[in-house]
PDB file of C-alpha atoms in Angstrom:
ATOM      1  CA  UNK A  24     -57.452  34.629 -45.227  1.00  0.00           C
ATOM      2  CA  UNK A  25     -54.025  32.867 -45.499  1.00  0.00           C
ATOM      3  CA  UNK A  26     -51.710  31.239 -48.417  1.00  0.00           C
ATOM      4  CA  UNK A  27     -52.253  28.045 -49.490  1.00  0.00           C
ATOM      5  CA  UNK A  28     -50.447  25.669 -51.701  1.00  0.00           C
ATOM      6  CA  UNK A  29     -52.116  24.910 -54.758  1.00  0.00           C
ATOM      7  CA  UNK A  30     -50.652  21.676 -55.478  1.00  0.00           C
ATOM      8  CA  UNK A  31     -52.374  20.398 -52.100  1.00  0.00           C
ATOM      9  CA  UNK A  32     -55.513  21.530 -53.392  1.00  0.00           C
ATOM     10  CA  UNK A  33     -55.192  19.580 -57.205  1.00  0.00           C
ATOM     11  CA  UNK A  34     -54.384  16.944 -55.661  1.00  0.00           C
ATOM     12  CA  UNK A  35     -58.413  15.776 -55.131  1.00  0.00           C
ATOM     13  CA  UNK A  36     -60.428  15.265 -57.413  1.00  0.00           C
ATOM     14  CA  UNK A  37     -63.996  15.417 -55.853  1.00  0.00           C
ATOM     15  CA  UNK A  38     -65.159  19.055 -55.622  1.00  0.00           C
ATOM     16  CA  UNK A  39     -66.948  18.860 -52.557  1.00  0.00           C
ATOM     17  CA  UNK A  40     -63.720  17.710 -50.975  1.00  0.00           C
ATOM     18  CA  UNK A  41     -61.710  20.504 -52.759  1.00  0.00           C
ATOM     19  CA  UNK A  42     -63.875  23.257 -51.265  1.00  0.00           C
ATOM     20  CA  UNK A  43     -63.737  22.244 -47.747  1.00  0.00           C
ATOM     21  CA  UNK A  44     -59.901  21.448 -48.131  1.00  0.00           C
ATOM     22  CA  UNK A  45     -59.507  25.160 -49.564  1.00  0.00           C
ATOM     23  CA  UNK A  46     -61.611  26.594 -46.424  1.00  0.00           C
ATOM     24  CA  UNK A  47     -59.657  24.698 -43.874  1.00  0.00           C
ATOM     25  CA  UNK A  48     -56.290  25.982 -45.301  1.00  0.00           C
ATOM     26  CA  UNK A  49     -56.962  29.571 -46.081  1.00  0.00           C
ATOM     27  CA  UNK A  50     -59.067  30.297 -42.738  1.00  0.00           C
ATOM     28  CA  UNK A  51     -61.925  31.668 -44.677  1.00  0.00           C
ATOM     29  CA  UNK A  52     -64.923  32.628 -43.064  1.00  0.00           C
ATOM     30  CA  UNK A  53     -66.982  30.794 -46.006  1.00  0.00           C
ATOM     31  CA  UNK A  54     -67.176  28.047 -48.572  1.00  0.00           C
ATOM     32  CA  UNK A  55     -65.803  29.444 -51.705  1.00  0.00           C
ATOM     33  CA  UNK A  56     -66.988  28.394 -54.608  1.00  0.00           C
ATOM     34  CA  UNK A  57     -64.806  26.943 -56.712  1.00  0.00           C
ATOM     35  CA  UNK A  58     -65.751  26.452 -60.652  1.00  0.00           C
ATOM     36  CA  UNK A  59     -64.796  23.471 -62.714  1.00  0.00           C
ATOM     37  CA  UNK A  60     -63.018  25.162 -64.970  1.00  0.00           C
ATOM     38  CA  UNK A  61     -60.969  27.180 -62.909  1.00  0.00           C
ATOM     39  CA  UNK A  62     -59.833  24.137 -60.870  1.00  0.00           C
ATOM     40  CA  UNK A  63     -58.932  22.340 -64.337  1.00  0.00           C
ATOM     41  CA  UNK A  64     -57.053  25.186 -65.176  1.00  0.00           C
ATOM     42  CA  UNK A  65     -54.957  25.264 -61.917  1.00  0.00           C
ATOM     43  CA  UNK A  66     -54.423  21.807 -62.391  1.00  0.00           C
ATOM     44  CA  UNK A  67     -52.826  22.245 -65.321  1.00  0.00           C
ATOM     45  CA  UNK A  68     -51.038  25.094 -63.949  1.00  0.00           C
ATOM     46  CA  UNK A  69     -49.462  23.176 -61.886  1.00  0.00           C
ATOM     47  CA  UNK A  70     -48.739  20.592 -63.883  1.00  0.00           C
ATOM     48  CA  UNK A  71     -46.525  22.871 -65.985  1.00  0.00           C
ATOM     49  CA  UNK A  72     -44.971  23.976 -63.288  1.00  0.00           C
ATOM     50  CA  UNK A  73     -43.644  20.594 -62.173  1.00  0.00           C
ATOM     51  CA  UNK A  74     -41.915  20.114 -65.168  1.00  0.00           C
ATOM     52  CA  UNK A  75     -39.904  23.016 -64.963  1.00  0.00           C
ATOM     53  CA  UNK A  76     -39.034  23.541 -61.139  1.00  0.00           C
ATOM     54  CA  UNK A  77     -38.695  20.920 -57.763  1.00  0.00           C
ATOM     55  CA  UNK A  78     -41.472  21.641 -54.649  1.00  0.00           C
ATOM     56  CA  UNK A  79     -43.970  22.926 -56.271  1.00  0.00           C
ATOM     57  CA  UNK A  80     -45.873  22.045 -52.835  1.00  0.00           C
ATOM     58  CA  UNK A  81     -43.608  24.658 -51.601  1.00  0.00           C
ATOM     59  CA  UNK A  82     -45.486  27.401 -53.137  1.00  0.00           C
ATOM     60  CA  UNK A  83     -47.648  29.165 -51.494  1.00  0.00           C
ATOM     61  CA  UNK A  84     -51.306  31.250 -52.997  1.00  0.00           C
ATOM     62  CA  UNK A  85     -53.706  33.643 -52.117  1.00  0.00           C
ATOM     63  CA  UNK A  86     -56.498  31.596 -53.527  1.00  0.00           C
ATOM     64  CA  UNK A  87     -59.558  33.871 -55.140  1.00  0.00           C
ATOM     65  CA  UNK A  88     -58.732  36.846 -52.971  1.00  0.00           C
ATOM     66  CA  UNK A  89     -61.568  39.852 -53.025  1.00  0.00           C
ATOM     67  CA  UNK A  90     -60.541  43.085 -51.941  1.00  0.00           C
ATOM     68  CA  UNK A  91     -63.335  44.110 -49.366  1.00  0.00           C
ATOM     69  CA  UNK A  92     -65.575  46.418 -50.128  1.00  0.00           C
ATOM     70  CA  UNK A  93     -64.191  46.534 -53.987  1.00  0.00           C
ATOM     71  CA  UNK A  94     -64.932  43.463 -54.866  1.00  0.00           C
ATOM     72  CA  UNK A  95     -61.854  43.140 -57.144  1.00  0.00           C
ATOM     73  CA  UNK A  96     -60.493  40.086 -57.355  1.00  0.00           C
ATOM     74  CA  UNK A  97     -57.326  38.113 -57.730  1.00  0.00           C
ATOM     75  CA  UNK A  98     -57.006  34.249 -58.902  1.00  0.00           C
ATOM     76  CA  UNK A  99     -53.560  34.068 -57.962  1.00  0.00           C
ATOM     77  CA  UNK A 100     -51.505  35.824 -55.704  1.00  0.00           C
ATOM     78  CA  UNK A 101     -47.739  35.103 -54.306  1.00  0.00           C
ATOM     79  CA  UNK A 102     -46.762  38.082 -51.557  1.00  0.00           C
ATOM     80  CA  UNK A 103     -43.090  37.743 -50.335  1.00  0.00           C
ATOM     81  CA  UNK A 104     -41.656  41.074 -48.477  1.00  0.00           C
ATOM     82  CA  UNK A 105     -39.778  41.932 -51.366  1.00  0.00           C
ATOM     83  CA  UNK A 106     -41.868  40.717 -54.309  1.00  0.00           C
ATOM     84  CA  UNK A 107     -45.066  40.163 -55.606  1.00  0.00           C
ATOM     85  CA  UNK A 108     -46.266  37.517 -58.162  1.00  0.00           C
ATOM     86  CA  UNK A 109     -49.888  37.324 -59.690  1.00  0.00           C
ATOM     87  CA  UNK A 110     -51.142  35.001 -62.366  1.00  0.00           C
ATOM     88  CA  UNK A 111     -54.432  34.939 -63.955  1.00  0.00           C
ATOM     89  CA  UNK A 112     -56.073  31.947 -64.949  1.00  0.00           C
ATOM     90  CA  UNK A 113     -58.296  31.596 -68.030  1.00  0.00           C
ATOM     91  CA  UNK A 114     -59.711  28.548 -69.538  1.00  0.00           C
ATOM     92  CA  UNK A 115     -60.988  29.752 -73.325  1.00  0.00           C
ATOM     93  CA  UNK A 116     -59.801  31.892 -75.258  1.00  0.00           C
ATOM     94  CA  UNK A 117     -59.341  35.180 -74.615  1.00  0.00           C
ATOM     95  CA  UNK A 118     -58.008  38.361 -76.596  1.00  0.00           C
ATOM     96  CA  UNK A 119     -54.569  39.902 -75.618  1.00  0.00           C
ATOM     97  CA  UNK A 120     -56.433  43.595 -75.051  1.00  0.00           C
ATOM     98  CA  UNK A 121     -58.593  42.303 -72.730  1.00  0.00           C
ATOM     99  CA  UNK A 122     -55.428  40.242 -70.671  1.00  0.00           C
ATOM    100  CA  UNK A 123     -53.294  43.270 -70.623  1.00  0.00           C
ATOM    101  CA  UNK A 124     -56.240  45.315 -69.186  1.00  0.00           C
ATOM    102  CA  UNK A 125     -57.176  43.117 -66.692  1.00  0.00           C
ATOM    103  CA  UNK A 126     -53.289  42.664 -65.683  1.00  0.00           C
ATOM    104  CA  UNK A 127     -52.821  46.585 -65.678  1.00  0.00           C
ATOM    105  CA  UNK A 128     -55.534  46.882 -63.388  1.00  0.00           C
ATOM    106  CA  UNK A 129     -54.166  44.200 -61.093  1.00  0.00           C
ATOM    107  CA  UNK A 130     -51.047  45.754 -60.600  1.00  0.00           C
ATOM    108  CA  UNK A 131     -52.845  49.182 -59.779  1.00  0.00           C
ATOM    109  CA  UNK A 132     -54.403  47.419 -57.139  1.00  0.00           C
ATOM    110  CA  UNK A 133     -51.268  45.654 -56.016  1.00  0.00           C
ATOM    111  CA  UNK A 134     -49.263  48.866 -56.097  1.00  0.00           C
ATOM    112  CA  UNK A 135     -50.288  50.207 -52.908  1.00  0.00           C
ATOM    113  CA  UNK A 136     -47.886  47.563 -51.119  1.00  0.00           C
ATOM    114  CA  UNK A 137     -44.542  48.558 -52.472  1.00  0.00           C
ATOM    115  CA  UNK A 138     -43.357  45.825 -53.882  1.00  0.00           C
ATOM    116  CA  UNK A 139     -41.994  45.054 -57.318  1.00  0.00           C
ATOM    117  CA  UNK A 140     -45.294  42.927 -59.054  1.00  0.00           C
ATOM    118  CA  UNK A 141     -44.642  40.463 -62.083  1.00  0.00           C
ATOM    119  CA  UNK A 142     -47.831  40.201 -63.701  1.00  0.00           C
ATOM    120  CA  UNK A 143     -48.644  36.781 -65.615  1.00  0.00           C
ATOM    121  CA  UNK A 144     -51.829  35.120 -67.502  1.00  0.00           C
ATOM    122  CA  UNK A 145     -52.229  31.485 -68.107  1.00  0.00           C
ATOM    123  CA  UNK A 146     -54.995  30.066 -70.339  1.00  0.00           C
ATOM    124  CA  UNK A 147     -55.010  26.498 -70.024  1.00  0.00           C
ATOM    125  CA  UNK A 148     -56.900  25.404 -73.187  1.00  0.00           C
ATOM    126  CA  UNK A 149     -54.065  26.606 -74.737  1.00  0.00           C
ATOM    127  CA  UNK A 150     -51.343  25.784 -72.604  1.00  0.00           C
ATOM    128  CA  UNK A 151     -50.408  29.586 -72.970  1.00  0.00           C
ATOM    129  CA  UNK A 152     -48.418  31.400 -70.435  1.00  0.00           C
ATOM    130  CA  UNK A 153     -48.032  35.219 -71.121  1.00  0.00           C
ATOM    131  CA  UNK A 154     -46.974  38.357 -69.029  1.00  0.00           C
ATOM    132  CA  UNK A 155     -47.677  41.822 -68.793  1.00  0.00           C
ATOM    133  CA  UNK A 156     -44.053  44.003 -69.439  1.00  0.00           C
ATOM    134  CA  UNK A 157     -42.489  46.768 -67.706  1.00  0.00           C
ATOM    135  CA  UNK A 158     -43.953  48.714 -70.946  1.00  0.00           C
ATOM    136  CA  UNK A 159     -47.377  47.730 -70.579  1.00  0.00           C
ATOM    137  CA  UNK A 160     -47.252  44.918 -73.585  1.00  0.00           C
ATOM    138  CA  UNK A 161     -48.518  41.779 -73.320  1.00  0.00           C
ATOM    139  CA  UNK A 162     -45.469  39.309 -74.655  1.00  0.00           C
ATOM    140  CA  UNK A 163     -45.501  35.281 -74.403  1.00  0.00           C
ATOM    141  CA  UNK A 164     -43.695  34.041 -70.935  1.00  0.00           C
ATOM    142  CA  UNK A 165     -41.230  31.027 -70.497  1.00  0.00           C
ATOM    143  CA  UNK A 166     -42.077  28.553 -67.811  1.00  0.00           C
ATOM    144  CA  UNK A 167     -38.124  29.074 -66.580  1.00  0.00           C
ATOM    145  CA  UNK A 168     -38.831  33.030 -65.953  1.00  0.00           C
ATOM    146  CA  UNK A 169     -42.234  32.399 -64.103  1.00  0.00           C
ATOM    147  CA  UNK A 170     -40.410  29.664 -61.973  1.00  0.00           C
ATOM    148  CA  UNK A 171     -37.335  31.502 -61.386  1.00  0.00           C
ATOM    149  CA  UNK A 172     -40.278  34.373 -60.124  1.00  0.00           C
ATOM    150  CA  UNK A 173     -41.832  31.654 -58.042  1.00  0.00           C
ATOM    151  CA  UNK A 174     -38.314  31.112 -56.359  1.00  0.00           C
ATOM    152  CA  UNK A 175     -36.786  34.489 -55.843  1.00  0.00           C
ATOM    153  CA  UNK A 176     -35.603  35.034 -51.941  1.00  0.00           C
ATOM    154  CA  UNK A 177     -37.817  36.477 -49.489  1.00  0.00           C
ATOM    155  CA  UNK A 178     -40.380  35.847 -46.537  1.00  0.00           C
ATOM    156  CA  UNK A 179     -43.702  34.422 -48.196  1.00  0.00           C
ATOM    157  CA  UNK A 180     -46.395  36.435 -45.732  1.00  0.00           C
ATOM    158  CA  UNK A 181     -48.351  34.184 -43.463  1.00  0.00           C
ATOM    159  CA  UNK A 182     -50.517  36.661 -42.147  1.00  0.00           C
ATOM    160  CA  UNK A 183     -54.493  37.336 -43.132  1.00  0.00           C
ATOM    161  CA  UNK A 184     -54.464  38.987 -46.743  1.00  0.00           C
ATOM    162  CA  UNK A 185     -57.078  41.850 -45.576  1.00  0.00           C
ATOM    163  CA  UNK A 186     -54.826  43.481 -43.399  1.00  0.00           C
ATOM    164  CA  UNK A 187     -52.613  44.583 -46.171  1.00  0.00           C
ATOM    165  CA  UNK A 188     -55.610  46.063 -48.512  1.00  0.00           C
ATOM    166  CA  UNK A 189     -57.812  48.716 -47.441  1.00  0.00           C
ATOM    167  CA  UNK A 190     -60.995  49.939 -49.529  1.00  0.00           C
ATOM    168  CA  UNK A 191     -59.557  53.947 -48.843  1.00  0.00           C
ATOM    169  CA  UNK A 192     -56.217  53.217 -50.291  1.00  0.00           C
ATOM    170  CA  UNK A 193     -58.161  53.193 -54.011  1.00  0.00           C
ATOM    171  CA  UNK A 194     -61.232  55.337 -53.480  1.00  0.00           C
ATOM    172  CA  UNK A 195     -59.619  59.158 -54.680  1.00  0.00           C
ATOM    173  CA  UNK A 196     -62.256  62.170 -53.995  1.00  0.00           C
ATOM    174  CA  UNK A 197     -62.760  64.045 -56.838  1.00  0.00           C
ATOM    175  CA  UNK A 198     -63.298  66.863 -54.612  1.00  0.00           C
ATOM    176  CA  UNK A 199     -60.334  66.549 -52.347  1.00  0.00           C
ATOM    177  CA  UNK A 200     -57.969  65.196 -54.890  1.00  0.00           C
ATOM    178  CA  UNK A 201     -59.235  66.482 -58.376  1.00  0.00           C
ATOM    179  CA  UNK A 202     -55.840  66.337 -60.016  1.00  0.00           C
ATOM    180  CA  UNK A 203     -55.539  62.979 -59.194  1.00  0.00           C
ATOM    181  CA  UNK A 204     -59.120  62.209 -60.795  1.00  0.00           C
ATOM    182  CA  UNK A 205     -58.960  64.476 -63.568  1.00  0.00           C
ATOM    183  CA  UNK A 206     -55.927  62.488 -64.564  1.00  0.00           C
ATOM    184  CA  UNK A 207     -58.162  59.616 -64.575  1.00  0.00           C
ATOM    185  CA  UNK A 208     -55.398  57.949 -61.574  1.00  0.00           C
ATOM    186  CA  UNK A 209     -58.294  55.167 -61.059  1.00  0.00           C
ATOM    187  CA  UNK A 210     -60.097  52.305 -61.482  1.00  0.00           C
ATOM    188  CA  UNK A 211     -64.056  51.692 -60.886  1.00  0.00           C
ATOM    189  CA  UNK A 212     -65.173  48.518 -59.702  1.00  0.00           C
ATOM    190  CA  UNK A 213     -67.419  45.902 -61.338  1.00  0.00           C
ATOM    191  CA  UNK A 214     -70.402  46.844 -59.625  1.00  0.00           C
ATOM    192  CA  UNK A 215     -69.641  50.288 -60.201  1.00  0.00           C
ATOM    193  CA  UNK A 216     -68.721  50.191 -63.887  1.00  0.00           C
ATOM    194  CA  UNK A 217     -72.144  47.864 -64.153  1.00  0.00           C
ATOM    195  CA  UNK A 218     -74.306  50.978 -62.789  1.00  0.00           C
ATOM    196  CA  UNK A 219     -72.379  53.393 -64.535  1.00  0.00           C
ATOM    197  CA  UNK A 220     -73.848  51.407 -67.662  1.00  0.00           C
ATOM    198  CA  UNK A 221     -77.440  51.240 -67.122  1.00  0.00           C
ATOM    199  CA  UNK A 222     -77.141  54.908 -66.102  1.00  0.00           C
ATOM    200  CA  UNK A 223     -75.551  56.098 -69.336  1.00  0.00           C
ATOM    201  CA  UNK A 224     -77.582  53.681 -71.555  1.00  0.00           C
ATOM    202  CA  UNK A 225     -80.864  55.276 -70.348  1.00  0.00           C
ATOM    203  CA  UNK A 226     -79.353  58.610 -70.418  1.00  0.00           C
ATOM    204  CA  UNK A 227     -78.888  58.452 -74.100  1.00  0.00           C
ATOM    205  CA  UNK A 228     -81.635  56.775 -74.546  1.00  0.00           C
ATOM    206  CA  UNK A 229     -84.120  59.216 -73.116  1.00  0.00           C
ATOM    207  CA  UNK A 230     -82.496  62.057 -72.917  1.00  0.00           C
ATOM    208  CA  UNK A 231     -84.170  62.985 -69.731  1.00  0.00           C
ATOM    209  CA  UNK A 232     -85.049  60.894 -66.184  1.00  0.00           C
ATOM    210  CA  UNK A 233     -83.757  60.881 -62.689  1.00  0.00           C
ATOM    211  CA  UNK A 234     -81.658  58.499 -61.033  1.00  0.00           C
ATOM    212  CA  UNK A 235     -80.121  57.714 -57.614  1.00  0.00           C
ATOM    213  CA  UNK A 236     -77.737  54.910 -55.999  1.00  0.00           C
ATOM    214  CA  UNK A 237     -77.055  54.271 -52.795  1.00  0.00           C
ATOM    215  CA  UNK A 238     -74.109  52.423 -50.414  1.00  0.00           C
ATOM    216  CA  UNK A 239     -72.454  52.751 -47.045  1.00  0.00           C
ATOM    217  CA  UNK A 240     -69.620  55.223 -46.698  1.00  0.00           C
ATOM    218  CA  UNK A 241     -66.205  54.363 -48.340  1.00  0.00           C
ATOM    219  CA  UNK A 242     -67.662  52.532 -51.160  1.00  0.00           C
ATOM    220  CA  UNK A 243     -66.651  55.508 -53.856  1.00  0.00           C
ATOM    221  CA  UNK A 244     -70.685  56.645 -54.386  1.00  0.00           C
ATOM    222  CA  UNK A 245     -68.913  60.334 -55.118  1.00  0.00           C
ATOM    223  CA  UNK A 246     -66.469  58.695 -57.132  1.00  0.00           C
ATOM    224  CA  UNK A 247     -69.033  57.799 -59.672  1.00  0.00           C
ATOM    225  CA  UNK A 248     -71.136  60.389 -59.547  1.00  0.00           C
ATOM    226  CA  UNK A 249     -67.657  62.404 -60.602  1.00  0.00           C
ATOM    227  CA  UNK A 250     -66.956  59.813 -63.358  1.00  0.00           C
ATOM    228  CA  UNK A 251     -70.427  59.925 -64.842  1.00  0.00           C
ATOM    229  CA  UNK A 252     -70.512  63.571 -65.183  1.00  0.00           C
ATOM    230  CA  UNK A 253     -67.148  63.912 -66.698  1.00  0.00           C
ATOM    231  CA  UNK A 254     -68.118  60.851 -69.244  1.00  0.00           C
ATOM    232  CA  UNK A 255     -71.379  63.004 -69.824  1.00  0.00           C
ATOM    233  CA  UNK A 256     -69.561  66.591 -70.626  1.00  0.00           C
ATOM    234  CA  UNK A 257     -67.755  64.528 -73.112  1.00  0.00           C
ATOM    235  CA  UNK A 258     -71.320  64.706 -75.464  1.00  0.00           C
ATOM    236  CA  UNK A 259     -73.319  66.736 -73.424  1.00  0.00           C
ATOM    237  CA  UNK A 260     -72.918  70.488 -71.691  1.00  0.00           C
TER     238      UNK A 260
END
């Protein structure tokens, strides 16, 4: 999957005609999807950004990037050698506690490269930009810091996205690396914070039962099996 310019891909309005121009750009092996509302709200985006800064058309995205396997996901993402940029869009909206998670967990992800990350939110309903700070706080952003992000030196990278994340980069062993995981150094995935749930609910809800999950190798099974036991001995010997 390569970068793409968003301003190419707000420029048409018929949807159909968006997803197959998105496709043809990024190399992607499928159709993405692309919702209404998220297209509105990288239209205004970009918009914005006009205003404040020359070539936007310059820029250059990864579009709705999924790290395999994870499944965690990325709206936004500008990769230069030296630098990463990643903005979140949102179109309602939506509480600062759950932005500066979400933005905290991004740059965990993002870490693994090296690179200094700027981490930004944009909810277009109300034409708010924000960004996460070296200190963990959610503050309102200026348009002229995001651009002057946008615009720093460096090589954007033009190869395919997947070759820079790996699945084993994130997935820490709780038995090979229990300091790591006793210090909580990780994230779970959707899916996996989504079983952890139902597991848990019944748990306490029963008070008894058996349960099992399954997945091909590398996609952290151990992981949460670890992280449902220590949530357990929390309540529970």
């Amino acid at each position: 999957m390569k970068a793409i310019s968003i301003y190419a891909l707000t420029r048409n309005q018929n949807m159909e005609c968006v997803q197959k121009l998105e496709r043809q750009l990024s190399s992607r092996d499928f159709f993405l999807r692309i919702k209404e509302w998220e297209l509105e709200s990288m239209k205004a985006l970009v918009k914005q950004l006009e205003l404040h800064m020359e070539e936007v058309y310059k820029l250059r995205f990864f579009y709705s990037f999924q790290i395999p396997k994870l499944g965690k996901e990325f709206d936004l993402l500008q990769i230069k050698d030296n630098y990463i940029v990643n903005i979140e869009l949102k179109s309602g909206v939506v509480s600062d506690q759950a932005i500066r998670k979400q933005l905290i967990q991004n740059r965990y992800y993002l870490s693994v490269l090296g690179r200094p990350i700027q981490s930004y939110t944009y909810i277009s309903s109300q034409n708010r930009l924000v960004r996460l700070t070296h200190h963990d706080h959610i503050v309102d952003a200026d348009w002229e810091r995001l651009c002057e992000d946008l615009q720093k030196e460096g090589m954007n990278y033009e190869g395919n996205i997947e070759d820079l994340f790996r699945a084993e980069l994130y997935l820490i062993s709780p038995i090979t690396d229990p300091v790591r995981f006793l210090k909580k150094e990780y994230f779970l995935t959707s899916q996996q914070r989504d079983i952890e749930k139902k597991i848990l609910r019944d748990i306490y809800a029963k008070q008894s039962g058996c349960f099992w999950f399954s997945g091909i190798p590398g996609t952290g099974k151990t992981l949460l099996l670890y992280d449902i036991a220590m949530k357990l001995s929390v309540r529970h010997r």
